[in-house]
Amino acid sequence: ALKLRAGDKHCLITRSRCFQKLGDTENSLKDAEASLQIDKTFSEGLYQKAEALYTMGDFEFALVFYHRGRRLRPDLHKFQLGINKAEEAIVNCIGNPSSVKLESKEELCFVSRQAESKKDKQKRQNKPKDQKDQKQTKKQSPKTEKQLLGQLYADKAYLEKLLKDEDLMQSSTKQGVKVMDLVLGGIAYLNHRRDFWQQQKPMYARVYERKALRRGRARDKKQKPADIARSIATDMEDIELMLARGSAEESCRKAERLLKKIQAWSENDVPNKNELIGNLHSFIGNAQLAMGQMEAALRSHKMDLDCARQNALTDAVSRALDNIGHVYARIGKFQQAINTWEEKIPLAQSNLEKAWLFHEIGRCYLELDKAEVAQDYGQKSLQSADEEGDAEWQLHATVLVAQAQVKLKDYRSAILTFERALEKAKLVPNEAAQNGIIA
């Protein structure tokens, strides 16, 4: 595909994911960076670069790109999940930032792990051969390695046992590949995973977790809040991933099962019980919307709104109003959608959120043939997009203003606005938008 369309950003990202699955993180990172050279605001490119850096163990830089992605697309929850896991990995590696005191005796430099690894490589090359060999023969203790690799430890032990069979190691497969190369490749891959897991969650962090869990059991043998919290977090992530991958029905079923479980637990078991219940109503509503069950989706999002208001959860109120507005717009109840979204305006936290919110309200007014109000909201959306510096929302807002001007029969202004929109469509670039604007 890349031979047919060189530099296609979507294809580069797909190939980057494949490299990551194979454990080839360097090529995964290269493809992610190549997609961003074409479009620096490409959210999938930013997410994949962050994922590749995270897999390489470069958690600090991964965190930077998760944050960049969230600023560009606050509506994509996967960036927040990335921030959470990167921050957790950093704390596991170096401890909580509040416990670290820096002294400004010398100039502090912010150097990536890649740069540091290059320096290490140069040092290794300059070292005498015997020192290099000594470093290579240094191994993790079997107990530590077993804890890090878990079930994979048995696979590694099996591969190392195969290495002792000299006749087998000299043989080749039907394709002509040496068995020894395959076995060594497998061991190298497992060592790479072991080192990554050691970085992501070093042994002292695991020991601390076990001690904390034991203290929790001692306090209350019957209840295990830490285990419950971990289980809920895993289930919530699975529900969101299922929905993102298009398995709306499966996502909905799992969310409904988890909702029943949480409702049965006490607030001692789950301290943030009400917040989780609201989140699950939101997930269920989104899944129902994806399945075309509009009335059910509306009920679920209204339950999320009620839960958020009862517990004074401002962010959850904003999310629920957003989702309710989307459902109303999908079923053609544009005035209800406008009323809902206008209630959300004071809760919008960023210029990007305001840009799409004003745009959606303006489009609803356009559907109701209230072109003058639609134009005003289009201008508001454009102003917010300009303040954010987001080219894509600048394009959408400009097109909305132009369409409102057509309905107002202000054709000269409409032509000039469409021409500005066309220039923005070329910059984004968006070929479909260009064709629509020209038409």
PDB file of C-alpha atoms in Angstrom, residues 31-233:
ATOM      1  CA  ASP A  31       6.757   4.808  11.292  1.00  0.00           C
ATOM      2  CA  ALA A  32       4.908   6.789  13.990  1.00  0.00           C
ATOM      3  CA  GLU A  33       7.355   9.690  13.573  1.00  0.00           C
ATOM      4  CA  ALA A  34       7.048   9.502   9.772  1.00  0.00           C
ATOM      5  CA  SER A  35       3.250   9.923  10.031  1.00  0.00           C
ATOM      6  CA  LEU A  36       3.749  13.044  12.177  1.00  0.00           C
ATOM      7  CA  GLN A  37       6.150  14.612   9.659  1.00  0.00           C
ATOM      8  CA  ILE A  38       3.227  14.736   7.232  1.00  0.00           C
ATOM      9  CA  ASP A  39       0.717  16.028   9.820  1.00  0.00           C
ATOM     10  CA  LYS A  40       1.943  17.191  13.252  1.00  0.00           C
ATOM     11  CA  THR A  41      -1.648  17.286  14.572  1.00  0.00           C
ATOM     12  CA  PHE A  42      -2.403  13.674  13.551  1.00  0.00           C
ATOM     13  CA  SER A  43      -3.827  12.272  16.804  1.00  0.00           C
ATOM     14  CA  GLU A  44      -3.303   8.589  15.871  1.00  0.00           C
ATOM     15  CA  GLY A  45       0.341   9.368  15.091  1.00  0.00           C
ATOM     16  CA  LEU A  46       0.842  11.053  18.471  1.00  0.00           C
ATOM     17  CA  TYR A  47      -0.820   8.130  20.264  1.00  0.00           C
ATOM     18  CA  GLN A  48       1.240   5.522  18.410  1.00  0.00           C
ATOM     19  CA  LYS A  49       4.495   7.423  19.053  1.00  0.00           C
ATOM     20  CA  ALA A  50       3.618   7.547  22.757  1.00  0.00           C
ATOM     21  CA  GLU A  51       2.812   3.801  22.748  1.00  0.00           C
ATOM     22  CA  ALA A  52       6.107   2.964  20.995  1.00  0.00           C
ATOM     23  CA  LEU A  53       8.103   5.079  23.468  1.00  0.00           C
ATOM     24  CA  TYR A  54       6.245   3.460  26.374  1.00  0.00           C
ATOM     25  CA  THR A  55       7.030  -0.045  25.037  1.00  0.00           C
ATOM     26  CA  MET A  56      10.718   0.964  24.742  1.00  0.00           C
ATOM     27  CA  GLY A  57      10.633   1.921  28.444  1.00  0.00           C
ATOM     28  CA  ASP A  58      11.022   5.652  27.657  1.00  0.00           C
ATOM     29  CA  PHE A  59       8.143   6.523  29.987  1.00  0.00           C
ATOM     30  CA  GLU A  60       8.939  10.245  30.426  1.00  0.00           C
ATOM     31  CA  PHE A  61       8.840  10.981  26.688  1.00  0.00           C
ATOM     32  CA  ALA A  62       5.793   8.741  26.256  1.00  0.00           C
ATOM     33  CA  LEU A  63       4.057  10.897  28.888  1.00  0.00           C
ATOM     34  CA  VAL A  64       4.919  14.047  26.910  1.00  0.00           C
ATOM     35  CA  PHE A  65       3.218  12.706  23.768  1.00  0.00           C
ATOM     36  CA  TYR A  66       0.186  11.349  25.652  1.00  0.00           C
ATOM     37  CA  HIS A  67      -0.268  14.885  27.023  1.00  0.00           C
ATOM     38  CA  ARG A  68       0.110  16.433  23.552  1.00  0.00           C
ATOM     39  CA  GLY A  69      -2.498  14.052  22.187  1.00  0.00           C
ATOM     40  CA  ARG A  70      -4.936  14.820  25.000  1.00  0.00           C
ATOM     41  CA  ARG A  71      -4.587  18.573  24.385  1.00  0.00           C
ATOM     42  CA  LEU A  72      -5.424  18.035  20.705  1.00  0.00           C
ATOM     43  CA  ARG A  73      -8.195  15.467  21.240  1.00  0.00           C
ATOM     44  CA  PRO A  74      -9.639  15.704  24.774  1.00  0.00           C
ATOM     45  CA  ASP A  75     -12.574  13.589  23.552  1.00  0.00           C
ATOM     46  CA  LEU A  76     -10.332  10.493  23.101  1.00  0.00           C
ATOM     47  CA  HIS A  77     -10.100   8.790  26.493  1.00  0.00           C
ATOM     48  CA  LYS A  78      -7.177   6.585  25.414  1.00  0.00           C
ATOM     49  CA  PHE A  79      -4.781   9.533  25.851  1.00  0.00           C
ATOM     50  CA  GLN A  80      -5.865   9.874  29.513  1.00  0.00           C
ATOM     51  CA  LEU A  81      -5.346   6.117  29.992  1.00  0.00           C
ATOM     52  CA  GLY A  82      -1.863   6.516  28.488  1.00  0.00           C
ATOM     53  CA  ILE A  83      -1.059   9.387  30.877  1.00  0.00           C
ATOM     54  CA  ASN A  84      -2.184   7.274  33.834  1.00  0.00           C
ATOM     55  CA  LYS A  85      -0.084   4.223  32.920  1.00  0.00           C
ATOM     56  CA  ALA A  86       3.019   6.303  32.040  1.00  0.00           C
ATOM     57  CA  GLU A  87       2.821   8.223  35.338  1.00  0.00           C
ATOM     58  CA  GLU A  88       2.388   4.960  37.251  1.00  0.00           C
ATOM     59  CA  ALA A  89       5.413   3.431  35.492  1.00  0.00           C
ATOM     60  CA  ILE A  90       7.546   6.522  36.287  1.00  0.00           C
ATOM     61  CA  VAL A  91       6.535   6.442  39.966  1.00  0.00           C
ATOM     62  CA  ASN A  92       7.302   2.698  40.089  1.00  0.00           C
ATOM     63  CA  CYS A  93      10.772   3.346  38.627  1.00  0.00           C
ATOM     64  CA  ILE A  94      11.893   6.454  40.529  1.00  0.00           C
ATOM     65  CA  GLY A  95       9.407   6.879  43.364  1.00  0.00           C
ATOM     66  CA  ASN A  96       6.865   9.623  43.994  1.00  0.00           C
ATOM     67  CA  PRO A  97       8.103  13.085  42.793  1.00  0.00           C
ATOM     68  CA  SER A  98       7.150  14.610  46.181  1.00  0.00           C
ATOM     69  CA  SER A  99       9.754  12.407  47.883  1.00  0.00           C
ATOM     70  CA  VAL A 100      12.609  13.540  45.576  1.00  0.00           C
ATOM     71  CA  LYS A 101      14.592  16.695  46.450  1.00  0.00           C
ATOM     72  CA  LEU A 102      16.816  18.209  43.750  1.00  0.00           C
ATOM     73  CA  GLU A 103      19.790  20.450  44.510  1.00  0.00           C
ATOM     74  CA  SER A 104      20.640  22.994  41.808  1.00  0.00           C
ATOM     75  CA  LYS A 105      24.403  22.622  42.209  1.00  0.00           C
ATOM     76  CA  GLU A 106      24.955  21.994  38.512  1.00  0.00           C
ATOM     77  CA  GLU A 107      22.957  22.627  35.382  1.00  0.00           C
ATOM     78  CA  LEU A 108      20.305  19.929  34.928  1.00  0.00           C
ATOM     79  CA  CYS A 109      19.832  18.588  31.417  1.00  0.00           C
ATOM     80  CA  PHE A 110      16.774  16.809  30.054  1.00  0.00           C
ATOM     81  CA  VAL A 111      18.172  13.988  27.951  1.00  0.00           C
ATOM     82  CA  SER A 112      16.142  11.188  26.390  1.00  0.00           C
ATOM     83  CA  ARG A 113      16.908   7.555  27.093  1.00  0.00           C
ATOM     84  CA  GLN A 114      17.846   7.101  23.418  1.00  0.00           C
ATOM     85  CA  ALA A 115      20.612   9.723  23.756  1.00  0.00           C
ATOM     86  CA  GLU A 116      21.836   8.116  26.972  1.00  0.00           C
ATOM     87  CA  SER A 117      21.839   4.661  25.393  1.00  0.00           C
ATOM     88  CA  LYS A 118      24.002   5.988  22.506  1.00  0.00           C
ATOM     89  CA  LYS A 119      26.560   7.267  25.021  1.00  0.00           C
ATOM     90  CA  ASP A 120      26.504   3.905  26.820  1.00  0.00           C
ATOM     91  CA  LYS A 121      27.030   2.126  23.495  1.00  0.00           C
ATOM     92  CA  GLN A 122      30.084   4.296  22.710  1.00  0.00           C
ATOM     93  CA  LYS A 123      31.511   3.613  26.184  1.00  0.00           C
ATOM     94  CA  ARG A 124      31.006  -0.128  25.714  1.00  0.00           C
ATOM     95  CA  GLN A 125      32.807  -0.032  22.369  1.00  0.00           C
ATOM     96  CA  ASN A 126      35.787   1.717  23.998  1.00  0.00           C
ATOM     97  CA  LYS A 127      35.960  -0.784  26.899  1.00  0.00           C
ATOM     98  CA  PRO A 128      38.404  -3.723  26.797  1.00  0.00           C
ATOM     99  CA  LYS A 129      36.918  -6.936  25.427  1.00  0.00           C
ATOM    100  CA  ASP A 130      37.140  -8.853  28.705  1.00  0.00           C
ATOM    101  CA  GLN A 131      35.071  -6.211  30.526  1.00  0.00           C
ATOM    102  CA  LYS A 132      32.462  -6.359  27.774  1.00  0.00           C
ATOM    103  CA  ASP A 133      32.234 -10.139  28.059  1.00  0.00           C
ATOM    104  CA  GLN A 134      31.891  -9.933  31.854  1.00  0.00           C
ATOM    105  CA  LYS A 135      28.910  -7.588  31.490  1.00  0.00           C
ATOM    106  CA  GLN A 136      27.228  -9.916  28.996  1.00  0.00           C
ATOM    107  CA  THR A 137      27.527 -12.943  31.255  1.00  0.00           C
ATOM    108  CA  LYS A 138      25.869 -11.113  34.187  1.00  0.00           C
ATOM    109  CA  LYS A 139      22.400 -12.612  34.677  1.00  0.00           C
ATOM    110  CA  GLN A 140      19.314 -11.966  36.752  1.00  0.00           C
ATOM    111  CA  SER A 141      18.798 -14.352  39.674  1.00  0.00           C
ATOM    112  CA  PRO A 142      16.343 -17.202  38.804  1.00  0.00           C
ATOM    113  CA  LYS A 143      13.933 -16.053  41.529  1.00  0.00           C
ATOM    114  CA  THR A 144      13.846 -12.462  40.224  1.00  0.00           C
ATOM    115  CA  GLU A 145      13.534 -13.633  36.614  1.00  0.00           C
ATOM    116  CA  LYS A 146      10.689 -15.983  37.532  1.00  0.00           C
ATOM    117  CA  GLN A 147       8.770 -13.133  39.189  1.00  0.00           C
ATOM    118  CA  LEU A 148       9.303 -10.853  36.189  1.00  0.00           C
ATOM    119  CA  LEU A 149       8.467 -13.356  33.441  1.00  0.00           C
ATOM    120  CA  GLY A 150       5.659 -15.178  35.236  1.00  0.00           C
ATOM    121  CA  GLN A 151       4.290 -18.013  33.036  1.00  0.00           C
ATOM    122  CA  LEU A 152       6.859 -17.196  30.328  1.00  0.00           C
ATOM    123  CA  TYR A 153       9.677 -18.304  32.652  1.00  0.00           C
ATOM    124  CA  ALA A 154       8.902 -21.951  31.827  1.00  0.00           C
ATOM    125  CA  ASP A 155       9.240 -21.142  28.091  1.00  0.00           C
ATOM    126  CA  LYS A 156      12.638 -19.534  28.646  1.00  0.00           C
ATOM    127  CA  ALA A 157      13.845 -22.479  30.737  1.00  0.00           C
ATOM    128  CA  TYR A 158      12.709 -24.840  27.957  1.00  0.00           C
ATOM    129  CA  LEU A 159      14.563 -22.841  25.268  1.00  0.00           C
ATOM    130  CA  GLU A 160      17.746 -22.744  27.376  1.00  0.00           C
ATOM    131  CA  LYS A 161      17.491 -26.522  27.840  1.00  0.00           C
ATOM    132  CA  LEU A 162      17.229 -26.942  24.046  1.00  0.00           C
ATOM    133  CA  LEU A 163      20.536 -25.051  23.609  1.00  0.00           C
ATOM    134  CA  LYS A 164      22.341 -27.962  25.302  1.00  0.00           C
ATOM    135  CA  ASP A 165      21.200 -30.351  22.543  1.00  0.00           C
ATOM    136  CA  GLU A 166      24.110 -29.822  20.104  1.00  0.00           C
ATOM    137  CA  ASP A 167      22.695 -32.035  17.314  1.00  0.00           C
ATOM    138  CA  LEU A 168      19.381 -30.161  17.346  1.00  0.00           C
ATOM    139  CA  MET A 169      21.145 -26.780  17.345  1.00  0.00           C
ATOM    140  CA  GLN A 170      23.091 -27.675  14.188  1.00  0.00           C
ATOM    141  CA  SER A 171      19.937 -28.739  12.288  1.00  0.00           C
ATOM    142  CA  SER A 172      17.813 -26.471  10.078  1.00  0.00           C
ATOM    143  CA  THR A 173      14.108 -26.070   9.304  1.00  0.00           C
ATOM    144  CA  LYS A 174      12.580 -26.846   5.886  1.00  0.00           C
ATOM    145  CA  GLN A 175      12.978 -23.168   5.016  1.00  0.00           C
ATOM    146  CA  GLY A 176      16.711 -23.338   5.732  1.00  0.00           C
ATOM    147  CA  VAL A 177      16.633 -21.398   9.020  1.00  0.00           C
ATOM    148  CA  LYS A 178      19.018 -22.694  11.709  1.00  0.00           C
ATOM    149  CA  VAL A 179      17.252 -23.989  14.826  1.00  0.00           C
ATOM    150  CA  MET A 180      19.923 -22.318  16.963  1.00  0.00           C
ATOM    151  CA  ASP A 181      19.049 -18.895  15.485  1.00  0.00           C
ATOM    152  CA  LEU A 182      15.360 -19.456  16.258  1.00  0.00           C
ATOM    153  CA  VAL A 183      16.067 -20.522  19.848  1.00  0.00           C
ATOM    154  CA  LEU A 184      18.482 -17.625  20.480  1.00  0.00           C
ATOM    155  CA  GLY A 185      15.942 -15.227  18.965  1.00  0.00           C
ATOM    156  CA  GLY A 186      13.269 -16.512  21.345  1.00  0.00           C
ATOM    157  CA  ILE A 187      15.549 -16.149  24.377  1.00  0.00           C
ATOM    158  CA  ALA A 188      16.573 -12.634  23.296  1.00  0.00           C
ATOM    159  CA  TYR A 189      12.915 -11.630  22.951  1.00  0.00           C
ATOM    160  CA  LEU A 190      12.090 -12.952  26.452  1.00  0.00           C
ATOM    161  CA  ASN A 191      15.114 -11.118  27.891  1.00  0.00           C
ATOM    162  CA  HIS A 192      13.914  -7.924  26.215  1.00  0.00           C
ATOM    163  CA  ARG A 193      10.432  -8.366  27.765  1.00  0.00           C
ATOM    164  CA  ARG A 194      11.980  -9.127  31.164  1.00  0.00           C
ATOM    165  CA  ASP A 195      14.040  -5.911  31.036  1.00  0.00           C
ATOM    166  CA  PHE A 196      10.970  -3.885  29.998  1.00  0.00           C
ATOM    167  CA  TRP A 197       8.822  -5.292  32.823  1.00  0.00           C
ATOM    168  CA  GLN A 198      11.681  -4.691  35.261  1.00  0.00           C
ATOM    169  CA  GLN A 199      11.702  -1.001  34.165  1.00  0.00           C
ATOM    170  CA  GLN A 200       7.927  -0.651  34.110  1.00  0.00           C
ATOM    171  CA  LYS A 201       7.475  -2.159  37.562  1.00  0.00           C
ATOM    172  CA  PRO A 202      10.788  -2.890  39.315  1.00  0.00           C
ATOM    173  CA  MET A 203      11.022  -5.557  41.985  1.00  0.00           C
ATOM    174  CA  TYR A 204      10.931  -3.134  44.906  1.00  0.00           C
ATOM    175  CA  ALA A 205       7.619  -1.765  43.590  1.00  0.00           C
ATOM    176  CA  ARG A 206       6.219  -5.299  43.438  1.00  0.00           C
ATOM    177  CA  VAL A 207       7.447  -6.010  46.992  1.00  0.00           C
ATOM    178  CA  TYR A 208       5.827  -2.771  48.176  1.00  0.00           C
ATOM    179  CA  GLU A 209       2.533  -3.733  46.506  1.00  0.00           C
ATOM    180  CA  ARG A 210       2.575  -7.143  48.196  1.00  0.00           C
ATOM    181  CA  LYS A 211       3.267  -5.578  51.618  1.00  0.00           C
ATOM    182  CA  ALA A 212       0.468  -3.045  51.102  1.00  0.00           C
ATOM    183  CA  LEU A 213      -1.888  -5.863  50.102  1.00  0.00           C
ATOM    184  CA  ARG A 214      -0.944  -7.882  53.208  1.00  0.00           C
ATOM    185  CA  ARG A 215      -1.587  -4.847  55.423  1.00  0.00           C
ATOM    186  CA  GLY A 216      -4.992  -4.474  53.783  1.00  0.00           C
ATOM    187  CA  ARG A 217      -5.806  -8.145  54.444  1.00  0.00           C
ATOM    188  CA  ALA A 218      -4.744  -7.794  58.066  1.00  0.00           C
ATOM    189  CA  ARG A 219      -7.121  -4.841  58.524  1.00  0.00           C
ATOM    190  CA  ASP A 220     -10.052  -6.703  57.053  1.00  0.00           C
ATOM    191  CA  LYS A 221      -9.735 -10.353  56.038  1.00  0.00           C
ATOM    192  CA  LYS A 222     -13.142 -10.505  54.415  1.00  0.00           C
ATOM    193  CA  GLN A 223     -12.820  -7.485  52.080  1.00  0.00           C
ATOM    194  CA  LYS A 224     -10.001  -6.763  49.634  1.00  0.00           C
ATOM    195  CA  PRO A 225     -10.506  -3.174  48.414  1.00  0.00           C
ATOM    196  CA  ALA A 226      -7.129  -3.058  46.623  1.00  0.00           C
ATOM    197  CA  ASP A 227      -7.979  -6.205  44.638  1.00  0.00           C
ATOM    198  CA  ILE A 228     -11.478  -4.921  43.889  1.00  0.00           C
ATOM    199  CA  ALA A 229     -10.128  -1.564  42.656  1.00  0.00           C
ATOM    200  CA  ARG A 230      -7.568  -3.295  40.413  1.00  0.00           C
ATOM    201  CA  SER A 231     -10.211  -5.638  38.993  1.00  0.00           C
ATOM    202  CA  ILE A 232     -12.617  -2.739  38.292  1.00  0.00           C
ATOM    203  CA  ALA A 233      -9.883  -0.697  36.560  1.00  0.00           C
TER     204      ALA A 233
END
